[in-house]
Amino acid sequence: MSKRYILGLAIACLLIILVDSVARIAVTASVRLSDERITVDGVTEVQSSSPLVVDRMAITAAVMHENFESTWPAPGWMLIDDSSSDGGEYKWGKRSCHPRAGNFGGWSVGGGAQGSSRLCSATYPNNIRTWAIYGPFDLSQATSASLTFHVWGRSESVTGCPYDYLFAGSSADGVNLSGSKYCGDWTNGDAGNGYYSRTLDLSSRLGQSRVWVAFLFVSNSSVTHAGFTIDDVALNTNSAPAPSPTPTVKSNIYLSFIAKQSTPTPMPIRFAGTTDQNRVVDFDVDPNLSAVNQFRIGFKVVCSGVTTEGTLRVSRPGGWPISDRRFEIQAVASVGVNDVFTGEFDPTFSSVEGTWLKWLVVNDQPRCSNSGTW
């Protein structure tokens, strides 16, 4: 066997080893890359269908909780399929594919003519660009504001998230939005059923009278995964108290009440009970124990020549959120009368104790007793 033959054989073996090593390195890098979870902050997106948003003048509530258990899209939300090359209509849809809690979550491609019939096991199509937009709402008097949401899912993972991604952002004109991109593997969070908890800071929007928040999902022409599902989205704001009219007299009336669960799950849970003055109180709670919905309480107040008697019933879309087993409801019964309800459930959520504070504001009347007459 010649030396030239032996040398050639050695070079060939070395090339095979090098090629195999490169292939194994490439495969390893690809697996590691697809397992990444990437966030890119300070991103700007432009809403190309902006006239539909800007022309909507009605101001929506500056406090919102969306758990996708009721009608979707709920009041204040707008859904837009912003792509003409994705093969159909794909919008953010209320689906039971992978909720954080309860029965439903919002899947990025689970709504619209084609998306609503898409199997939960399917991946998202190519060339998606679909919006879920809430607003406008008023932060001109707000002292703090943020959007919290929970996210689960997966997309192509590339540094900078240039191809397939979820975007969450805010806008003061309904056109230009600033926020963060999310791409890669977001399926192993510790916020319930694999979800991650995220917060969009809205402090830069304080003082603005028209603000939007939005979720956008984008995909390019290759590589698809499950996409993203959002759940338990909450818009949280605090405002400076409005100045009281003068002259005024306030009578602060406190009642305590206790209510117990009177209907079984999974139907809306009804709590019913009485106040210390033997007035009826009852309210509904979402089956997933995330919000108090319709609230009703009976009352009679006699104070400085003003008699108020009846039943106060308050409700709103999405209800009032329950956090750490506590809730607070604020309502206006009539001009100059403000009501605040606070309650706390026991650890089993089978009963709740609470307090009703009623501010009876009487203009140009003598000051009356602090407790009123019941």
Short mmCIF file of C-alpha atoms in Angstrom, two decimals:
data_model
loop_
_atom_site.label_atom_id
_atom_site.label_comp_id
_atom_site.label_asym_id
_atom_site.label_seq_id
_atom_site.Cartn_x
_atom_site.Cartn_y
_atom_site.Cartn_z
CA MET A 1 0.00 0.00 0.00
CA SER A 2 1.56 3.30 -1.10
CA LYS A 3 2.13 6.27 1.21
CA ARG A 4 0.07 8.46 -1.13
CA TYR A 5 -2.93 6.09 -0.76
CA ILE A 6 -2.56 6.00 3.04
CA LEU A 7 -2.34 9.83 3.18
CA GLY A 8 -5.47 10.19 1.02
CA LEU A 9 -7.38 7.74 3.19
CA ALA A 10 -6.39 9.68 6.34
CA ILE A 11 -7.54 13.01 4.85
CA ALA A 12 -10.86 11.47 3.80
CA CYS A 13 -11.44 10.10 7.32
CA LEU A 14 -10.61 13.50 8.82
CA LEU A 15 -13.10 15.24 6.51
CA ILE A 16 -15.82 12.75 7.48
CA ILE A 17 -15.15 13.41 11.17
CA LEU A 18 -15.20 17.19 10.64
CA VAL A 19 -18.45 17.08 8.62
CA ASP A 20 -20.08 14.88 11.25
CA SER A 21 -18.97 17.25 14.04
CA VAL A 22 -20.31 20.28 12.17
CA ALA A 23 -23.61 18.49 11.57
CA ARG A 24 -23.91 17.55 15.24
CA ILE A 25 -23.04 21.10 16.32
CA ALA A 26 -25.63 22.52 13.91
CA VAL A 27 -28.32 20.15 15.20
CA THR A 28 -27.47 20.96 18.81
CA ALA A 29 -27.57 24.71 18.13
CA SER A 30 -30.90 24.38 16.35
CA VAL A 31 -32.46 22.51 19.28
CA ARG A 32 -31.09 24.98 21.79
CA LEU A 33 -32.30 27.94 19.72
CA SER A 34 -35.85 26.59 19.43
CA ASP A 35 -35.99 26.09 23.20
CA GLU A 36 -35.13 29.73 23.94
CA ARG A 37 -37.60 32.16 25.47
CA ILE A 38 -36.90 35.66 24.15
CA THR A 39 -38.27 39.09 25.10
CA VAL A 40 -37.44 42.25 23.14
CA ASP A 41 -38.45 45.51 24.84
CA GLY A 42 -38.81 49.00 23.36
CA VAL A 43 -40.34 47.79 20.08
CA THR A 44 -42.52 49.98 17.82
CA GLU A 45 -45.37 48.56 15.72
CA VAL A 46 -47.64 50.44 13.30
CA GLN A 47 -51.31 49.55 13.02
CA SER A 48 -51.91 49.65 9.27
CA SER A 49 -55.72 49.52 9.68
CA SER A 50 -55.53 52.49 12.05
CA PRO A 51 -58.50 54.47 10.61
CA LEU A 52 -60.81 51.79 11.99
CA VAL A 53 -59.36 52.40 15.43
CA VAL A 54 -58.86 56.16 15.44
CA ASP A 55 -62.40 56.83 14.19
CA ARG A 56 -63.90 55.00 17.14
CA MET A 57 -64.55 57.88 19.53
CA ALA A 58 -66.32 56.19 22.47
CA ILE A 59 -64.25 56.05 25.64
CA THR A 60 -64.17 52.56 27.19
CA ALA A 61 -63.65 51.66 30.83
CA ALA A 62 -60.18 52.39 32.24
CA VAL A 63 -60.45 49.25 34.40
CA MET A 64 -60.82 45.94 32.58
CA HIS A 65 -60.46 42.24 33.32
CA GLU A 66 -60.75 39.77 30.45
CA ASN A 67 -60.74 36.03 31.23
CA PHE A 68 -62.48 34.93 27.99
CA GLU A 69 -65.25 33.17 29.92
CA SER A 70 -67.99 35.50 28.64
CA THR A 71 -68.80 37.08 25.27
CA TRP A 72 -65.76 37.69 23.05
CA PRO A 73 -64.90 40.21 21.82
CA ALA A 74 -66.12 41.96 24.98
CA PRO A 75 -67.12 45.65 24.93
CA GLY A 76 -64.13 47.87 24.23
CA TRP A 77 -62.22 45.27 22.17
CA MET A 78 -61.67 45.35 18.41
CA LEU A 79 -60.31 42.42 16.34
CA ILE A 80 -58.52 43.02 13.02
CA ASP A 81 -57.04 40.52 10.53
CA ASP A 82 -54.35 42.73 9.02
CA SER A 83 -53.03 40.25 6.43
CA SER A 84 -54.21 39.47 2.90
CA SER A 85 -51.73 36.61 2.35
CA ASP A 86 -52.48 34.20 5.21
CA GLY A 87 -55.00 32.13 3.25
CA GLY A 88 -58.13 33.23 5.10
CA GLU A 89 -59.46 35.14 8.09
CA TYR A 90 -57.58 34.56 11.35
CA LYS A 91 -58.44 36.58 14.45
CA TRP A 92 -57.85 36.28 18.18
CA GLY A 93 -60.43 33.69 19.22
CA LYS A 94 -62.02 32.49 22.45
CA ARG A 95 -60.97 28.81 22.53
CA SER A 96 -60.76 25.94 25.02
CA CYS A 97 -57.40 24.73 23.65
CA HIS A 98 -55.10 25.69 26.57
CA PRO A 99 -56.70 28.06 29.11
CA ARG A 100 -54.82 29.21 32.19
CA ALA A 101 -57.93 28.75 34.35
CA GLY A 102 -61.60 28.25 33.67
CA ASN A 103 -62.67 26.95 30.28
CA PHE A 104 -61.30 29.40 27.72
CA GLY A 105 -58.32 31.50 26.68
CA GLY A 106 -57.61 33.81 23.74
CA TRP A 107 -55.71 31.96 20.97
CA SER A 108 -53.93 34.22 18.48
CA VAL A 109 -55.26 32.34 15.41
CA GLY A 110 -58.36 30.70 16.91
CA GLY A 111 -61.00 33.11 15.59
CA GLY A 112 -62.32 34.38 12.28
CA ALA A 113 -63.86 32.46 9.39
CA GLN A 114 -60.95 30.01 9.05
CA GLY A 115 -59.36 30.27 12.50
CA SER A 116 -62.52 29.36 14.44
CA SER A 117 -62.53 25.85 12.92
CA ARG A 118 -58.80 25.28 13.40
CA LEU A 119 -57.94 22.27 15.56
CA CYS A 120 -56.21 22.95 18.86
CA SER A 121 -53.36 20.68 17.75
CA ALA A 122 -52.76 22.71 14.57
CA THR A 123 -49.92 25.17 14.12
CA TYR A 124 -50.44 28.76 13.00
CA PRO A 125 -50.45 29.57 9.24
CA ASN A 126 -47.75 31.57 7.47
CA ASN A 127 -48.01 35.35 6.95
CA ILE A 128 -50.29 36.04 9.92
CA ARG A 129 -50.76 39.60 11.22
CA THR A 130 -53.73 39.79 13.57
CA TRP A 131 -54.68 42.36 16.23
CA ALA A 132 -56.74 42.45 19.44
CA ILE A 133 -57.07 46.11 20.48
CA TYR A 134 -58.71 47.60 23.59
CA GLY A 135 -59.62 51.27 23.89
CA PRO A 136 -59.56 54.14 23.78
CA PHE A 137 -59.70 54.73 27.53
CA ASP A 138 -58.99 57.84 29.58
CA LEU A 139 -55.85 58.15 31.75
CA SER A 140 -55.99 61.94 32.10
CA GLN A 141 -56.74 61.67 35.84
CA ALA A 142 -54.87 58.43 36.52
CA THR A 143 -52.01 58.31 39.01
CA SER A 144 -50.86 54.82 37.95
CA ALA A 145 -51.71 52.37 35.18
CA SER A 146 -50.52 49.00 33.91
CA LEU A 147 -51.70 46.07 31.80
CA THR A 148 -51.08 42.62 33.25
CA PHE A 149 -51.59 39.48 31.20
CA HIS A 150 -50.70 35.79 31.14
CA VAL A 151 -49.17 34.15 28.08
CA TRP A 152 -48.57 30.57 26.97
CA GLY A 153 -47.35 29.22 23.63
CA ARG A 154 -44.49 28.92 21.20
CA SER A 155 -43.15 30.46 18.02
CA GLU A 156 -39.98 30.43 15.96
CA SER A 157 -37.11 31.45 18.24
CA VAL A 158 -34.52 33.82 16.77
CA THR A 159 -32.63 36.53 18.62
CA GLY A 160 -34.51 39.81 18.27
CA CYS A 161 -37.78 38.02 17.34
CA PRO A 162 -37.71 39.24 13.69
CA TYR A 163 -40.00 36.57 12.20
CA ASP A 164 -42.80 35.04 14.32
CA TYR A 165 -43.76 36.79 17.55
CA LEU A 166 -46.34 38.12 19.98
CA PHE A 167 -46.34 41.89 20.53
CA ALA A 168 -47.98 43.67 23.49
CA GLY A 169 -48.00 47.46 23.45
CA SER A 170 -49.81 50.74 24.01
CA SER A 171 -50.61 53.80 21.92
CA ALA A 172 -51.79 57.39 22.33
CA ASP A 173 -52.97 57.75 18.72
CA GLY A 174 -54.26 54.30 17.75
CA VAL A 175 -51.55 54.04 15.07
CA ASN A 176 -48.07 53.88 16.58
CA LEU A 177 -47.68 51.38 19.39
CA SER A 178 -44.69 50.79 21.66
CA GLY A 179 -44.12 47.72 23.77
CA SER A 180 -42.41 44.33 23.79
CA LYS A 181 -42.02 41.28 21.51
CA TYR A 182 -42.14 37.69 22.72
CA CYS A 183 -40.93 34.66 20.76
CA GLY A 184 -39.62 31.16 21.39
CA ASP A 185 -40.85 28.67 23.98
CA TRP A 186 -43.28 30.15 26.54
CA THR A 187 -44.86 26.90 27.74
CA ASN A 188 -43.17 26.24 31.09
CA GLY A 189 -44.21 29.19 33.26
CA ASP A 190 -45.17 29.03 36.92
CA ALA A 191 -48.29 31.25 36.75
CA GLY A 192 -50.74 28.38 36.19
CA ASN A 193 -50.94 25.65 33.53
CA GLY A 194 -47.55 26.62 32.09
CA TYR A 195 -48.41 30.32 31.71
CA TYR A 196 -46.08 33.25 32.35
CA SER A 197 -47.25 36.48 34.00
CA ARG A 198 -46.22 39.69 32.21
CA THR A 199 -46.82 43.40 32.84
CA LEU A 200 -46.97 46.29 30.37
CA ASP A 201 -46.10 49.54 32.17
CA LEU A 202 -48.42 52.39 31.14
CA SER A 203 -46.82 55.13 33.25
CA SER A 204 -45.73 56.95 30.08
CA ARG A 205 -49.44 57.26 29.13
CA LEU A 206 -50.56 58.97 32.34
CA GLY A 207 -52.29 62.28 31.67
CA GLN A 208 -53.47 61.22 28.20
CA SER A 209 -57.22 61.18 27.52
CA ARG A 210 -57.20 58.56 24.74
CA VAL A 211 -55.05 55.45 25.17
CA TRP A 212 -55.12 52.03 23.48
CA VAL A 213 -53.51 48.71 24.43
CA ALA A 214 -53.11 45.91 21.90
CA PHE A 215 -51.89 42.38 21.27
CA LEU A 216 -50.46 41.54 17.83
CA PHE A 217 -49.40 38.14 16.49
CA VAL A 218 -47.13 37.96 13.43
CA SER A 219 -45.69 35.06 11.41
CA ASN A 220 -43.52 35.01 8.29
CA SER A 221 -43.50 32.61 5.33
CA SER A 222 -41.84 29.60 7.04
CA VAL A 223 -41.55 27.64 10.32
CA THR A 224 -44.75 27.40 12.38
CA HIS A 225 -45.57 26.34 15.94
CA ALA A 226 -48.57 26.48 18.29
CA GLY A 227 -48.71 30.26 18.45
CA PHE A 228 -49.69 32.14 21.61
CA THR A 229 -52.68 32.12 23.94
CA ILE A 230 -53.37 34.93 26.42
CA ASP A 231 -55.60 34.74 29.48
CA ASP A 232 -56.59 36.79 32.53
CA VAL A 233 -55.79 40.16 30.98
CA ALA A 234 -56.30 43.10 33.36
CA LEU A 235 -56.09 46.86 32.93
CA ASN A 236 -55.33 48.34 36.33
CA THR A 237 -55.56 52.07 37.04
CA ASN A 238 -55.73 54.37 40.04
CA SER A 239 -56.99 57.93 39.90
CA ALA A 240 -56.77 60.95 42.15
CA PRO A 241 -60.08 61.43 44.02
CA ALA A 242 -62.35 64.05 42.50
CA PRO A 243 -62.86 67.15 44.65
CA SER A 244 -66.09 67.12 46.67
CA PRO A 245 -68.71 69.74 45.83
CA THR A 246 -69.18 72.52 48.38
CA PRO A 247 -71.01 73.04 50.60
CA THR A 248 -71.56 69.37 51.43
CA VAL A 249 -72.34 67.19 54.40
CA LYS A 250 -71.30 63.54 54.32
CA SER A 251 -72.91 60.86 56.40
CA ASN A 252 -70.73 57.74 56.45
CA ILE A 253 -72.84 54.66 57.04
CA TYR A 254 -71.18 51.29 57.61
CA LEU A 255 -72.89 47.91 57.39
CA SER A 256 -71.35 44.51 57.81
CA PHE A 257 -72.71 41.47 56.05
CA ILE A 258 -72.04 37.77 55.70
CA ALA A 259 -73.03 35.64 52.71
CA LYS A 260 -72.70 31.96 51.94
CA GLN A 261 -72.54 30.01 48.70
CA SER A 262 -76.04 29.02 47.59
CA THR A 263 -75.44 27.40 44.17
CA PRO A 264 -72.97 24.68 43.15
CA THR A 265 -70.18 24.99 40.58
CA PRO A 266 -69.58 25.00 37.62
CA MET A 267 -72.53 27.36 37.16
CA PRO A 268 -72.00 31.01 38.17
CA ILE A 269 -71.65 30.78 41.95
CA ARG A 270 -74.35 32.68 43.86
CA PHE A 271 -73.63 34.00 47.36
CA ALA A 272 -76.56 35.19 49.47
CA GLY A 273 -76.93 36.56 52.99
CA THR A 274 -78.04 39.52 55.07
CA THR A 275 -76.60 42.68 56.60
CA ASP A 276 -76.61 43.53 60.32
CA GLN A 277 -79.86 45.38 59.63
CA ASN A 278 -81.43 42.24 58.13
CA ARG A 279 -81.29 43.60 54.58
CA VAL A 280 -80.78 41.12 51.74
CA VAL A 281 -77.41 40.93 50.00
CA ASP A 282 -76.48 38.60 47.14
CA PHE A 283 -74.04 38.45 44.24
CA ASP A 284 -72.65 36.17 41.54
CA VAL A 285 -69.05 34.99 41.25
CA ASP A 286 -67.38 33.56 38.12
CA PRO A 287 -66.94 29.74 38.25
CA ASN A 288 -63.15 30.25 38.20
CA LEU A 289 -63.41 32.56 41.25
CA SER A 290 -61.74 35.43 39.39
CA ALA A 291 -64.44 38.12 39.52
CA VAL A 292 -67.60 39.28 41.28
CA ASN A 293 -70.36 40.05 38.79
CA GLN A 294 -73.84 41.40 39.63
CA PHE A 295 -74.11 42.68 43.23
CA ARG A 296 -77.40 43.49 45.06
CA ILE A 297 -78.06 44.93 48.52
CA GLY A 298 -81.15 46.35 50.23
CA PHE A 299 -81.04 49.55 52.27
CA LYS A 300 -82.97 52.34 53.98
CA VAL A 301 -81.34 55.60 55.11
CA VAL A 302 -83.05 58.50 56.90
CA CYS A 303 -80.71 61.43 57.44
CA SER A 304 -81.32 65.20 57.66
CA GLY A 305 -84.66 65.05 55.92
CA VAL A 306 -83.37 62.83 53.16
CA THR A 307 -84.79 59.31 53.03
CA THR A 308 -83.33 56.74 50.68
CA GLU A 309 -84.82 53.25 50.53
CA GLY A 310 -84.70 50.43 48.04
CA THR A 311 -82.36 47.87 46.54
CA LEU A 312 -79.06 48.79 44.95
CA ARG A 313 -78.09 46.53 42.05
CA VAL A 314 -74.77 47.05 40.24
CA SER A 315 -73.01 45.12 37.46
CA ARG A 316 -70.47 45.67 34.71
CA PRO A 317 -68.88 43.68 31.84
CA GLY A 318 -66.14 41.43 33.19
CA GLY A 319 -67.14 42.07 36.80
CA TRP A 320 -64.87 43.26 39.60
CA PRO A 321 -61.66 41.27 40.03
CA ILE A 322 -61.03 38.99 43.00
CA SER A 323 -57.42 39.19 44.22
CA ASP A 324 -56.12 37.24 47.24
CA ARG A 325 -59.75 36.31 48.03
CA ARG A 326 -60.67 40.02 48.26
CA PHE A 327 -62.80 42.30 46.10
CA GLU A 328 -63.94 45.92 46.07
CA ILE A 329 -66.95 47.37 44.27
CA GLN A 330 -67.52 51.08 43.80
CA ALA A 331 -70.85 52.37 42.57
CA VAL A 332 -73.01 55.49 42.44
CA ALA A 333 -76.61 55.02 43.57
CA SER A 334 -77.78 58.53 42.68
CA VAL A 335 -76.45 62.08 42.45
CA GLY A 336 -74.27 62.71 45.48
CA VAL A 337 -74.46 59.15 46.86
CA ASN A 338 -71.39 56.93 46.64
CA ASP A 339 -71.13 53.28 47.67
CA VAL A 340 -68.08 51.12 48.34
CA PHE A 341 -68.35 47.38 48.99
CA THR A 342 -65.41 45.35 50.24
CA GLY A 343 -65.42 41.65 50.94
CA GLU A 344 -63.13 38.74 51.72
CA PHE A 345 -63.81 35.05 51.08
CA ASP A 346 -62.81 32.36 53.52
CA PRO A 347 -60.06 29.98 52.31
CA THR A 348 -62.61 27.55 50.83
CA PHE A 349 -64.63 30.29 49.07
CA SER A 350 -67.78 28.90 50.72
CA SER A 351 -68.62 32.13 52.56
CA VAL A 352 -67.65 35.81 52.51
CA GLU A 353 -67.71 38.60 55.07
CA GLY A 354 -67.73 42.22 54.02
CA THR A 355 -68.43 45.84 54.77
CA TRP A 356 -70.65 48.34 53.00
CA LEU A 357 -69.63 51.99 53.33
CA LYS A 358 -72.24 54.40 52.03
CA TRP A 359 -71.39 58.10 51.66
CA LEU A 360 -74.64 60.04 51.69
CA VAL A 361 -73.77 63.54 50.46
CA VAL A 362 -76.41 66.17 51.30
CA ASN A 363 -75.91 69.69 49.95
CA ASP A 364 -76.87 72.64 52.19
CA GLN A 365 -78.38 70.46 54.90
CA PRO A 366 -77.61 70.30 58.63
CA ARG A 367 -75.14 67.59 59.58
CA CYS A 368 -76.87 64.38 60.54
CA SER A 369 -75.83 61.40 62.63
CA ASN A 370 -72.91 59.33 61.38
CA SER A 371 -74.89 56.10 61.33
CA GLY A 372 -78.21 57.21 59.89
CA THR A 373 -81.51 55.54 60.80
CA TRP A 374 -82.35 52.05 59.60
#
